[in-house]
C-alpha positions as protocol buffer text, in pm:
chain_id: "A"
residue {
  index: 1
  type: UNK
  ca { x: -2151 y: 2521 z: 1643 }
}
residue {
  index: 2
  type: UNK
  ca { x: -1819 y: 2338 z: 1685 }
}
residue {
  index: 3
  type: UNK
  ca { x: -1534 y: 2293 z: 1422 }
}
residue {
  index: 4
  type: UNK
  ca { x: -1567 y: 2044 z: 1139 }
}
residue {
  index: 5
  type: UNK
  ca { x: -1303 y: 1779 z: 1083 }
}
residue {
  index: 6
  type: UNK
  ca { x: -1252 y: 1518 z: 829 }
}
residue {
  index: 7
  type: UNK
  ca { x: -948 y: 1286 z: 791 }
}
residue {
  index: 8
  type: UNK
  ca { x: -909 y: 991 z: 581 }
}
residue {
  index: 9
  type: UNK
  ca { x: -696 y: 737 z: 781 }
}
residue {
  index: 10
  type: UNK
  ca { x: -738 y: 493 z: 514 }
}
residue {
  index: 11
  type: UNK
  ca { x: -903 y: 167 z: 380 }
}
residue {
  index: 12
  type: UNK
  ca { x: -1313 y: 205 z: 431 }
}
residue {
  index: 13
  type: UNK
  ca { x: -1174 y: 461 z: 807 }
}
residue {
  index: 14
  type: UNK
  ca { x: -1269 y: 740 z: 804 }
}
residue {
  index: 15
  type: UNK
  ca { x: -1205 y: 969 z: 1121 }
}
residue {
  index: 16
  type: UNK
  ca { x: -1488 y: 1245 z: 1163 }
}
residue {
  index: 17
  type: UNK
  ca { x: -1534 y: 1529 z: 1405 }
}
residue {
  index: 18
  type: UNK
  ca { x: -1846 y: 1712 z: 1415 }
}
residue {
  index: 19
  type: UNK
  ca { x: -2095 y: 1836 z: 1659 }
}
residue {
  index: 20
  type: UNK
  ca { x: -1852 y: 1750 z: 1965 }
}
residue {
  index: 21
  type: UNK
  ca { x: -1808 y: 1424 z: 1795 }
}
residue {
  index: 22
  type: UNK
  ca { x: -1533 y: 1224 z: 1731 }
}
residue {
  index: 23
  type: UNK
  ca { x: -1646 y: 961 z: 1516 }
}
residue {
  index: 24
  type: UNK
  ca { x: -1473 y: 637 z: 1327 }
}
residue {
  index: 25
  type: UNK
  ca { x: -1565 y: 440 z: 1014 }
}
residue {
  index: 26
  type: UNK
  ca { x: -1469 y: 131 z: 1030 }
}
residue {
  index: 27
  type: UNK
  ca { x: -1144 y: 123 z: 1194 }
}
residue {
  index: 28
  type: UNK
  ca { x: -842 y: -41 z: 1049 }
}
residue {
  index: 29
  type: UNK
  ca { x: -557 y: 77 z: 1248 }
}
residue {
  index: 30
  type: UNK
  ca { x: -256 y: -138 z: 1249 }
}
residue {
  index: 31
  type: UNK
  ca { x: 7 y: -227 z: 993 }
}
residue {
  index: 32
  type: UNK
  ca { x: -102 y: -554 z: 885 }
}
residue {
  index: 33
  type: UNK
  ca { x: -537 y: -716 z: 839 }
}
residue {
  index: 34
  type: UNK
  ca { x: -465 y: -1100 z: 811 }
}
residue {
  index: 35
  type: UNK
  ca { x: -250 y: -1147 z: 489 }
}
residue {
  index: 36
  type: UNK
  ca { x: -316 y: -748 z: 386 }
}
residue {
  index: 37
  type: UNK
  ca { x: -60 y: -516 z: 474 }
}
residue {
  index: 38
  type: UNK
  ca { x: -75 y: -123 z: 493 }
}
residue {
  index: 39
  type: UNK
  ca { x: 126 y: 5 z: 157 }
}
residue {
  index: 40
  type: UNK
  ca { x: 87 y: 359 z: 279 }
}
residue {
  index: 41
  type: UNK
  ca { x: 195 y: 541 z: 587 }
}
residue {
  index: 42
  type: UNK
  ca { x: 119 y: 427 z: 898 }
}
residue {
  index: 43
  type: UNK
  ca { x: -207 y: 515 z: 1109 }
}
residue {
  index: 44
  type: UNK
  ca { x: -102 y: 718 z: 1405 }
}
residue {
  index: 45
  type: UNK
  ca { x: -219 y: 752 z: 1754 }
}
residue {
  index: 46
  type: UNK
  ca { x: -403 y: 1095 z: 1650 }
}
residue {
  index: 47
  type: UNK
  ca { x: -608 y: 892 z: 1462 }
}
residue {
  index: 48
  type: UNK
  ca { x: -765 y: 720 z: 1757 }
}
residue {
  index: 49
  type: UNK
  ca { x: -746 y: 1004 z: 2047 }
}
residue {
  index: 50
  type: UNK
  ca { x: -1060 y: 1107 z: 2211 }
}
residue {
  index: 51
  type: UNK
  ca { x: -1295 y: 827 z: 1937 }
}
residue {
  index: 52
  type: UNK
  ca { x: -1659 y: 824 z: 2092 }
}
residue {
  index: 53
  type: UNK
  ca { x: -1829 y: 620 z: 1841 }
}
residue {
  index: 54
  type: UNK
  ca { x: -1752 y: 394 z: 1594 }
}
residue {
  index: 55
  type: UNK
  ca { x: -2007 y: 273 z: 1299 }
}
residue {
  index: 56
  type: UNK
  ca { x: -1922 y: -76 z: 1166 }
}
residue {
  index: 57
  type: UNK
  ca { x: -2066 y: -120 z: 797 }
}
residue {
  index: 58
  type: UNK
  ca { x: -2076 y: -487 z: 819 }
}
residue {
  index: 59
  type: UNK
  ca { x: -1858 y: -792 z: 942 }
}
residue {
  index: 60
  type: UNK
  ca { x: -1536 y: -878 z: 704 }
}
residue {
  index: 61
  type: UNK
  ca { x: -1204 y: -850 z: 853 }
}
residue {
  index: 62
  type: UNK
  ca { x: -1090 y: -512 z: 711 }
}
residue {
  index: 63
  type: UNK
  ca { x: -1390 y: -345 z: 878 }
}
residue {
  index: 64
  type: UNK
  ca { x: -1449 y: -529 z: 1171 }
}
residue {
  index: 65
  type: UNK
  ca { x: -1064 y: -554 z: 1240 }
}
residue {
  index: 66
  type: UNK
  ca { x: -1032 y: -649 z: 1628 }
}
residue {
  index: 67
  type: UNK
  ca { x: -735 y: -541 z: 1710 }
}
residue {
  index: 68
  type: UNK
  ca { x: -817 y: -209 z: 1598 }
}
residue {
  index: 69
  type: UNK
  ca { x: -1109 y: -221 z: 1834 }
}
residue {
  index: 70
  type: UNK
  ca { x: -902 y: -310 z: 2152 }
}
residue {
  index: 71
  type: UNK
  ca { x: -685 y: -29 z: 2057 }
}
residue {
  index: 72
  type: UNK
  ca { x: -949 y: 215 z: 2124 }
}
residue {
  index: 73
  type: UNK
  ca { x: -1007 y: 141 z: 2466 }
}
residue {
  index: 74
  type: UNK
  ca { x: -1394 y: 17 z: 2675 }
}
residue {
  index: 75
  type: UNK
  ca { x: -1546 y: 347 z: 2664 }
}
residue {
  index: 76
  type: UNK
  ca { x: -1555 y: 389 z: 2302 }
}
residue {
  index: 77
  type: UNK
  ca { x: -1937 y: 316 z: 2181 }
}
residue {
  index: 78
  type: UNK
  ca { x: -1896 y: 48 z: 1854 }
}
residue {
  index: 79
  type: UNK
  ca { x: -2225 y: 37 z: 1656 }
}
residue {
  index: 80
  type: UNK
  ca { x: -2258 y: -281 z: 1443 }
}
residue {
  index: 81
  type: UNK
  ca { x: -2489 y: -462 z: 1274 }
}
residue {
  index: 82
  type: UNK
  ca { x: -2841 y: -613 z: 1420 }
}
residue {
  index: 83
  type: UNK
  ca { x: -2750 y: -936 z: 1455 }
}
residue {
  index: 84
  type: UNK
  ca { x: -2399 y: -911 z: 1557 }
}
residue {
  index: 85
  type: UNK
  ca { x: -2364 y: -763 z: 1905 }
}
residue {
  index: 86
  type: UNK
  ca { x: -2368 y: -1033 z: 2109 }
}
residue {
  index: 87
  type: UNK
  ca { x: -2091 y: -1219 z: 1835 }
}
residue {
  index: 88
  type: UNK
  ca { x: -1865 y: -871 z: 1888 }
}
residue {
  index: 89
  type: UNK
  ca { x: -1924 y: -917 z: 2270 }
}
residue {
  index: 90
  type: UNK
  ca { x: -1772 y: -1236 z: 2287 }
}
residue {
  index: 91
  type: UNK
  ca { x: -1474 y: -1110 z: 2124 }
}
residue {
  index: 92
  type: UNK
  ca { x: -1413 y: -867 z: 2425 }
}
residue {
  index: 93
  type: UNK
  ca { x: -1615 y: -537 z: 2307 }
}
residue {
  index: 94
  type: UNK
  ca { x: -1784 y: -418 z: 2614 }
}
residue {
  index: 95
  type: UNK
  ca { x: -1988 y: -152 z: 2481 }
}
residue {
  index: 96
  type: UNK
  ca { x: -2162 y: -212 z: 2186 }
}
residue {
  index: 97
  type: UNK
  ca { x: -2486 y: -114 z: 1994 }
}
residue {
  index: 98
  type: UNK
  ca { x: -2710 y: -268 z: 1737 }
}
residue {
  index: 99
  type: UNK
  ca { x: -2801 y: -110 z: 1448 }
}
residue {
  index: 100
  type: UNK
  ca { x: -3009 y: -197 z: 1118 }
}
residue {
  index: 101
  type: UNK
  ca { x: -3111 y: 41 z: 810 }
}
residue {
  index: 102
  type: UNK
  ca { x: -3439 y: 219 z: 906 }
}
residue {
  index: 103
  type: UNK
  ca { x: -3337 y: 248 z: 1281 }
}
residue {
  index: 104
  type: UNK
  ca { x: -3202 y: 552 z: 1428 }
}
residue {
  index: 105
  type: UNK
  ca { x: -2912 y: 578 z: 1712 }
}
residue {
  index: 106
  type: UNK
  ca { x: -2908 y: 910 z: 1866 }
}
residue {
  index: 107
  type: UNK
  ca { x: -2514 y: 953 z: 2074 }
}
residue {
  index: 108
  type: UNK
  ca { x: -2525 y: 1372 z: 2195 }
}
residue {
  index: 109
  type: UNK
  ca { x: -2611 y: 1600 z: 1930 }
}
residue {
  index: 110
  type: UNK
  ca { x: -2503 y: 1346 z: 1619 }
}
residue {
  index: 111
  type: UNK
  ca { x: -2815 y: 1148 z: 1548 }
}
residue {
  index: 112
  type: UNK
  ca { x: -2730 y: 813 z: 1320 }
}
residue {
  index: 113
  type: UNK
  ca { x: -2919 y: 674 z: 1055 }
}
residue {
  index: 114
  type: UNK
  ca { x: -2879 y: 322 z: 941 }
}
residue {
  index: 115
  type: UNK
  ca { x: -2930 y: 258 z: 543 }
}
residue {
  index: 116
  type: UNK
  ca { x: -2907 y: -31 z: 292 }
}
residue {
  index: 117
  type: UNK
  ca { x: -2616 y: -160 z: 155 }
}
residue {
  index: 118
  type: UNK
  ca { x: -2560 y: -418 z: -157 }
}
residue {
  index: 119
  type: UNK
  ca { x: -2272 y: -598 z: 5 }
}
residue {
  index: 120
  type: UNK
  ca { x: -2226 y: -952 z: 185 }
}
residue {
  index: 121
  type: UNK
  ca { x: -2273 y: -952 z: 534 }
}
residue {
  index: 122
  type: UNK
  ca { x: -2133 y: -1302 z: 628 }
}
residue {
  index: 123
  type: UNK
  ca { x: -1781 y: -1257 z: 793 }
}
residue {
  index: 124
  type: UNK
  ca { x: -1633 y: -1491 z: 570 }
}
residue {
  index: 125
  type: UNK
  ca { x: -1744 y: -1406 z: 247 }
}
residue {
  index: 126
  type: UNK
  ca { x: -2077 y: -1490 z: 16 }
}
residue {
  index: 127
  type: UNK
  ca { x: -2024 y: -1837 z: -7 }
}
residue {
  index: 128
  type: UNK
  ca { x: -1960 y: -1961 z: 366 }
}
residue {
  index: 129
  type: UNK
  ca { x: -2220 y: -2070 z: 606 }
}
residue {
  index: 130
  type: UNK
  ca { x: -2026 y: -2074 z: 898 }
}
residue {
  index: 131
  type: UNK
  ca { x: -1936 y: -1766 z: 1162 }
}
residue {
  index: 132
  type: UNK
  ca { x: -2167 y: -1472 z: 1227 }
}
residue {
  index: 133
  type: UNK
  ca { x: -2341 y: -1289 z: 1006 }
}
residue {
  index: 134
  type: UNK
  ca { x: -2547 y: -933 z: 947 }
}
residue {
  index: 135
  type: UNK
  ca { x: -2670 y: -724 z: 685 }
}
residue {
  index: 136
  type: UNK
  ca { x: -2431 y: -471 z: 562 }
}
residue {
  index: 137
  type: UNK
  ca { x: -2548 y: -151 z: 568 }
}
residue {
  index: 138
  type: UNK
  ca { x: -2397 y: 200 z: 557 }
}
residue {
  index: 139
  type: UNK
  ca { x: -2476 y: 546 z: 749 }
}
residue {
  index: 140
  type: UNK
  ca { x: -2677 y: 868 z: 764 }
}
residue {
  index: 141
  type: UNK
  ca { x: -2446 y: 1116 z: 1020 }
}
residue {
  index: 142
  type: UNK
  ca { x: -2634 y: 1406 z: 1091 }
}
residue {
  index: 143
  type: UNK
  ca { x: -2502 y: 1679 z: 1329 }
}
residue {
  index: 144
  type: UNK
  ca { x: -2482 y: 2074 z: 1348 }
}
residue {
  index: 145
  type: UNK
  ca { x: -2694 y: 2105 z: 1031 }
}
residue {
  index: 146
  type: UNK
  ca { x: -2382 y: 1860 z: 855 }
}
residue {
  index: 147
  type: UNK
  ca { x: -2521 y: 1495 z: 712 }
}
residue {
  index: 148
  type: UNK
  ca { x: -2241 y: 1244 z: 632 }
}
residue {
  index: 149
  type: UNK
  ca { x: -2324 y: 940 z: 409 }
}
residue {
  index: 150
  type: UNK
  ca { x: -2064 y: 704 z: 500 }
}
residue {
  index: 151
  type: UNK
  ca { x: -2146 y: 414 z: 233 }
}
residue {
  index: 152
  type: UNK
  ca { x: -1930 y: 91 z: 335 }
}
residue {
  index: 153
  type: UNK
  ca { x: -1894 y: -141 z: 138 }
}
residue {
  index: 154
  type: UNK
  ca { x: -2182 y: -112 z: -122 }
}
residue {
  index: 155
  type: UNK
  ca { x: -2259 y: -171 z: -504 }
}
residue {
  index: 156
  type: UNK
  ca { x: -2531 y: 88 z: -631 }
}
residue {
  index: 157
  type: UNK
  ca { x: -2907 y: -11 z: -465 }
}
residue {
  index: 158
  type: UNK
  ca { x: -3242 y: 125 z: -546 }
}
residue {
  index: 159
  type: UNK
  ca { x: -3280 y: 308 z: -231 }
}
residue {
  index: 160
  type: UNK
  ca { x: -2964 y: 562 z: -307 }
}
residue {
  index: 161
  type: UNK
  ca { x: -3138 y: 782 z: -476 }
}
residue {
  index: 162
  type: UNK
  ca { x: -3325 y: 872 z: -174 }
}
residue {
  index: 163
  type: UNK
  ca { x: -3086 y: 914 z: 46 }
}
residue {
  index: 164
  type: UNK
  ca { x: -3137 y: 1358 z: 52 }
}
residue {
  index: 165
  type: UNK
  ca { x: -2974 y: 1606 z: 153 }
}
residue {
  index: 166
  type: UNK
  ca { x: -2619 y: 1482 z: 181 }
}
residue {
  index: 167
  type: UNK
  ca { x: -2314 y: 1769 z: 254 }
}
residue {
  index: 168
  type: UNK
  ca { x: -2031 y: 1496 z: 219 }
}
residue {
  index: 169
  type: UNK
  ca { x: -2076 y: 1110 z: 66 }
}
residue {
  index: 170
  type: UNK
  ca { x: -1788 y: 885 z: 144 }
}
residue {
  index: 171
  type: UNK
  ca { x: -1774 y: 610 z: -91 }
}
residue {
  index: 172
  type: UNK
  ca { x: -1570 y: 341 z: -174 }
}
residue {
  index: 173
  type: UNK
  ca { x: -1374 y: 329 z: -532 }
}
residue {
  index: 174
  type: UNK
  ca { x: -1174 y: 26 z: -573 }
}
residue {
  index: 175
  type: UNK
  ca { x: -1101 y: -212 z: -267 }
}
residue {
  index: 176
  type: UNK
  ca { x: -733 y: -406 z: -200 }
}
residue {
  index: 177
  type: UNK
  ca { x: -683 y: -656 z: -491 }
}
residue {
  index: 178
  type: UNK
  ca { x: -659 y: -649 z: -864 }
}
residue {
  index: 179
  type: UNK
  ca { x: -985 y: -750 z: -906 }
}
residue {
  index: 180
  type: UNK
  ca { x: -1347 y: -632 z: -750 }
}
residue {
  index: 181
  type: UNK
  ca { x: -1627 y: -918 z: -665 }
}
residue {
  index: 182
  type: UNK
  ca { x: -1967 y: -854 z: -635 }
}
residue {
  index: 183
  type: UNK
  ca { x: -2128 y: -573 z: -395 }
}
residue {
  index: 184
  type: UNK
  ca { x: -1828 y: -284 z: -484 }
}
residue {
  index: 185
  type: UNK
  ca { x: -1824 y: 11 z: -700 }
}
residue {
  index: 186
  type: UNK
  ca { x: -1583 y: 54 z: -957 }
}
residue {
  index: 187
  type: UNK
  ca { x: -1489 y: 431 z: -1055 }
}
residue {
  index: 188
  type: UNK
  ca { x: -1773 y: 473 z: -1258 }
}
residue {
  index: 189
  type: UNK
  ca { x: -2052 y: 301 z: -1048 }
}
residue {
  index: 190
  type: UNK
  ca { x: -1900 y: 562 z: -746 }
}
residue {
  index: 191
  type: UNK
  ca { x: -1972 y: 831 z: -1028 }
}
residue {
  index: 192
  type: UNK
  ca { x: -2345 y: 762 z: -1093 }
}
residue {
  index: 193
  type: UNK
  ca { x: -2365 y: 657 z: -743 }
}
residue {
  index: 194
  type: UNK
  ca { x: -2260 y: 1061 z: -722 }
}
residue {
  index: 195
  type: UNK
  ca { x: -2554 y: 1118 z: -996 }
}
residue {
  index: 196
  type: UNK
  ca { x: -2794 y: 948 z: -759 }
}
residue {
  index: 197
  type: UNK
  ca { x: -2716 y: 1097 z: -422 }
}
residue {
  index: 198
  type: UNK
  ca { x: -2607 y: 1466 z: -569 }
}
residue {
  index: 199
  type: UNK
  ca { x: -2385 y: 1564 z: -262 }
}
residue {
  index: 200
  type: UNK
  ca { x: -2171 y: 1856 z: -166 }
}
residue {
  index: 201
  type: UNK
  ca { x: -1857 y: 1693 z: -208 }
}
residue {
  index: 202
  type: UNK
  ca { x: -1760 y: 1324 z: -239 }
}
residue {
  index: 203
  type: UNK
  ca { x: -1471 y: 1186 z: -65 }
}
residue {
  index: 204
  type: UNK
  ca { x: -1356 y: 870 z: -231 }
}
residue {
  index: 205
  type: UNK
  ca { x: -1231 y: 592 z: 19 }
}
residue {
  index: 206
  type: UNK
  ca { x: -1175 y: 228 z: 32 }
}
residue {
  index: 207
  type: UNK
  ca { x: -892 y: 242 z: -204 }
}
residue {
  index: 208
  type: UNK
  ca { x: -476 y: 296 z: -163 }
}
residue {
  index: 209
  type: UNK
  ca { x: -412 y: 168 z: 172 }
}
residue {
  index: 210
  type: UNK
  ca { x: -397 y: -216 z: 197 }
}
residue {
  index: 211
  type: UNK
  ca { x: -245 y: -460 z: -44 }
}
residue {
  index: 212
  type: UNK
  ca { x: -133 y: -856 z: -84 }
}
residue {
  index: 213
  type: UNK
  ca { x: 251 y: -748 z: -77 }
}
residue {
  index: 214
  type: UNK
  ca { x: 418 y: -955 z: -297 }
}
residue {
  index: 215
  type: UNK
  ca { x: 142 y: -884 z: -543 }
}
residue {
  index: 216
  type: UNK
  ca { x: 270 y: -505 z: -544 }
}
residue {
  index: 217
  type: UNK
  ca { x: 642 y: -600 z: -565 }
}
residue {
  index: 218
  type: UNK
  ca { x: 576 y: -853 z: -833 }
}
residue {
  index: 219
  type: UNK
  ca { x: 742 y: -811 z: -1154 }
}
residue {
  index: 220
  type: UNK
  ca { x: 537 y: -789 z: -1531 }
}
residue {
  index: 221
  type: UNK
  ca { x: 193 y: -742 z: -1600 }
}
residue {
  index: 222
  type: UNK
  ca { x: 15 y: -809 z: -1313 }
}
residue {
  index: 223
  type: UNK
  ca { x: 249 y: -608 z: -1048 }
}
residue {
  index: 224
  type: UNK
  ca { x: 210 y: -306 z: -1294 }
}
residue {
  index: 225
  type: UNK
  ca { x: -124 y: -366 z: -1264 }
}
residue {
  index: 226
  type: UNK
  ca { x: -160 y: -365 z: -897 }
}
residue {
  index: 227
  type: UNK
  ca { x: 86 y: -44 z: -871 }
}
residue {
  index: 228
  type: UNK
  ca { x: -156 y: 107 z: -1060 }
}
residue {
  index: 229
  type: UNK
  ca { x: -485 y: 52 z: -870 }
}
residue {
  index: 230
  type: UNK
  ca { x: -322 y: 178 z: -568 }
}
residue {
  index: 231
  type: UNK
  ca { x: -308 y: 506 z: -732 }
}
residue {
  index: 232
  type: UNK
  ca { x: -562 y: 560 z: -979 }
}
residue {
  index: 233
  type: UNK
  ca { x: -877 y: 491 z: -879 }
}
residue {
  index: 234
  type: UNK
  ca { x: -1005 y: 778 z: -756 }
}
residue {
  index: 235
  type: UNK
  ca { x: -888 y: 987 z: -1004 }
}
residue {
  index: 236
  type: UNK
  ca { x: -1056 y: 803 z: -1264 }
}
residue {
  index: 237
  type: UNK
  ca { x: -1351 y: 837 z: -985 }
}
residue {
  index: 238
  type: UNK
  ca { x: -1308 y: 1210 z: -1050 }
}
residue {
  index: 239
  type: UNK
  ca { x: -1300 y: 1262 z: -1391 }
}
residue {
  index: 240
  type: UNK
  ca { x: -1617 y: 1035 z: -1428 }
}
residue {
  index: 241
  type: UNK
  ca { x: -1783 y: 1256 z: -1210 }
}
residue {
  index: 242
  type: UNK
  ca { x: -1674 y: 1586 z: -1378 }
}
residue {
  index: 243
  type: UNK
  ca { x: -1778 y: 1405 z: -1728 }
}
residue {
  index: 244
  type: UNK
  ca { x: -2132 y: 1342 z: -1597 }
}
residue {
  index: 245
  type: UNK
  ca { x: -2168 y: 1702 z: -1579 }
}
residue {
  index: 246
  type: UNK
  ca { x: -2186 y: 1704 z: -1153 }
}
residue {
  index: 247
  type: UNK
  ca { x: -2150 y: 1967 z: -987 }
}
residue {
  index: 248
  type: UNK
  ca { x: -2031 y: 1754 z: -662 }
}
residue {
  index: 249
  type: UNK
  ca { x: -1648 y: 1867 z: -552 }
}
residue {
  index: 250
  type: UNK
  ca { x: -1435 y: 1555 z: -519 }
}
residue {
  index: 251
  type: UNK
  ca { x: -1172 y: 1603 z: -328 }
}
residue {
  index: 252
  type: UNK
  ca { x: -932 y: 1318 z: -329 }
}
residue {
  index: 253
  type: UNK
  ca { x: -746 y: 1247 z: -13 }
}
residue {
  index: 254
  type: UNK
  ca { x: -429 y: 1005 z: 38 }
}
residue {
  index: 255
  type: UNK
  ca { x: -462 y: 779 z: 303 }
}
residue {
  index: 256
  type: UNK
  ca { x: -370 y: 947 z: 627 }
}
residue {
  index: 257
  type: UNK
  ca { x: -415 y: 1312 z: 554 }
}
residue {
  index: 258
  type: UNK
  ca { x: -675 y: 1510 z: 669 }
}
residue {
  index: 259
  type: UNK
  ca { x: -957 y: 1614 z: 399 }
}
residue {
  index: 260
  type: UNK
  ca { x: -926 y: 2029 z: 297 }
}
residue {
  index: 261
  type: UNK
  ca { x: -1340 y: 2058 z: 353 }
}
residue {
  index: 262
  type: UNK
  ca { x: -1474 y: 2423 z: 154 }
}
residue {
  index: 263
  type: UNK
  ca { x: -1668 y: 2614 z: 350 }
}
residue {
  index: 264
  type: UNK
  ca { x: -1933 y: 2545 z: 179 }
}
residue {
  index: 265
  type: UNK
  ca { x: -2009 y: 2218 z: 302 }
}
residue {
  index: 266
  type: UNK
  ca { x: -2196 y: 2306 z: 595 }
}
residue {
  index: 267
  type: UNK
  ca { x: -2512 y: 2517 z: 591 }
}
residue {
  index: 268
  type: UNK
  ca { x: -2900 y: 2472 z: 418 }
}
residue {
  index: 269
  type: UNK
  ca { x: -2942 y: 2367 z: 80 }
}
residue {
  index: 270
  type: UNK
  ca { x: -3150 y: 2620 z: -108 }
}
């Protein structure tokens, strides 16, 4: 059985090492996504070292972020999508996989799982018709008796609640702005989102890391406001879950540091 490492680089990436594995959620890896700049501290090259796989949840910028991608190098295996491969080809991505919920990947002893997601999987947002597009969807990572739900981007969906068995569920809490559209979870949709999957622990991501600049630095209302939901999110994530009467640990993470796992995560549910 090898060692069991979690690290929460930040954004929706997540950097996870199990069964021999090194694997990456949706890599955002540089100090700036289009007009979105990293508030926190900057991702470092341990981040990125030995990466084997990568798991792309669906196709807007700050998860399919390309120059994060060329970072990692040709040999790293990128799963997106169905739909999108030949679109993430193009771009200069030599070796990529398609995935779609229901299908299973299998890379050494991790097998993959593809699931739903309520989420828009156009490139350029709900309302465009132009550019590629494929269903979001989020993943099952199962590996030396560990399973990882790694969510994406996602509002709550019928098909949650069956999604068993899960040690760790990494799910998103906020996003970058001061405002959430459709296909997110808010605090408390994360919390019965908790309620529906009933995992070990809960790592809450997607929140804390990238930010319209000025919009942080602006003075009044609406900076205060900003400040704010880079910080408090998942704490308000947390106490939700602890008033629903859970027993799933949250363990909130900043951006960059390495998640303190219990022991307990890993073994057979009785």
């Amino acid at each position: 059985m090898h060692p069991l490492g979690l690290r929460f680089v930040g954004h929706s990436t997540v950097r996870l090492e199990v069964a021999g594995r090194v694997v990456l959620t949706d890599p955002v890896l540089t100090d700036r996504v289009s007009a979105l700049s990293r508030v926190t501290a900057p991702s470092t090259a341990a981040d990125r070292a030995d990466v084997d796989l990568v798991l792309l949840s669906h196709l807007h910028g700050d998860h399919v972020h390309l120059p994060s991608l060329r970072l990692l190098g040709d040999h790293v295996r990128v799963v997106v999508p169905r739909g999108a491969g030949a679109w993430l080809r193009s771009k200069g991505i030599r070796r990529v996989d398609e995935l779609a919920p229901g299908e299973v990947l299998v890379d050494g002893d991790l097998t993959i799982t593809g699931v739903p997601a309520a989420h828009s999987g156009h490139r350029w947002g709900p309302r465009s018709t132009r550019g590629p597009q494929a269903a979001a969807m989020g993943h099952l990572i199962d590996g030396d008796g560990v399973r990882v739900y790694a969510a994406g981007d996602t509002d709550l969906f019928p098909e949650m609640a069956g999604l068993t068995g899960v040690d760790i569920a990494l799910l998103p809490v906020w996003g970058w702005g001061p405002t959430l559209g459709p296909g997110h979870l808010t605090p408390a949709r994360a919390a019965d989102a908790v309620g529906l999957l009933t995992p070990r622990v809960a790592v809450p991501v997607h929140w804390g890391t990238l930010a319209l600049p000025g919009l942080v630095r602006a003075p009044g209302r609406m900076g205060a406001r900003m400040r704010r939901l880079l910080v408090d999110p998942p704490r308000e994530f947390a106490a939700a879950v602890t008033a629903s009467g859970s027993t799933t640990r949250v363990l909130i993470t900043e951006p960059g540091d390495d998640v303190a796992l219990p022991g307990t995560v890993r073994g057979s549910r009785g």
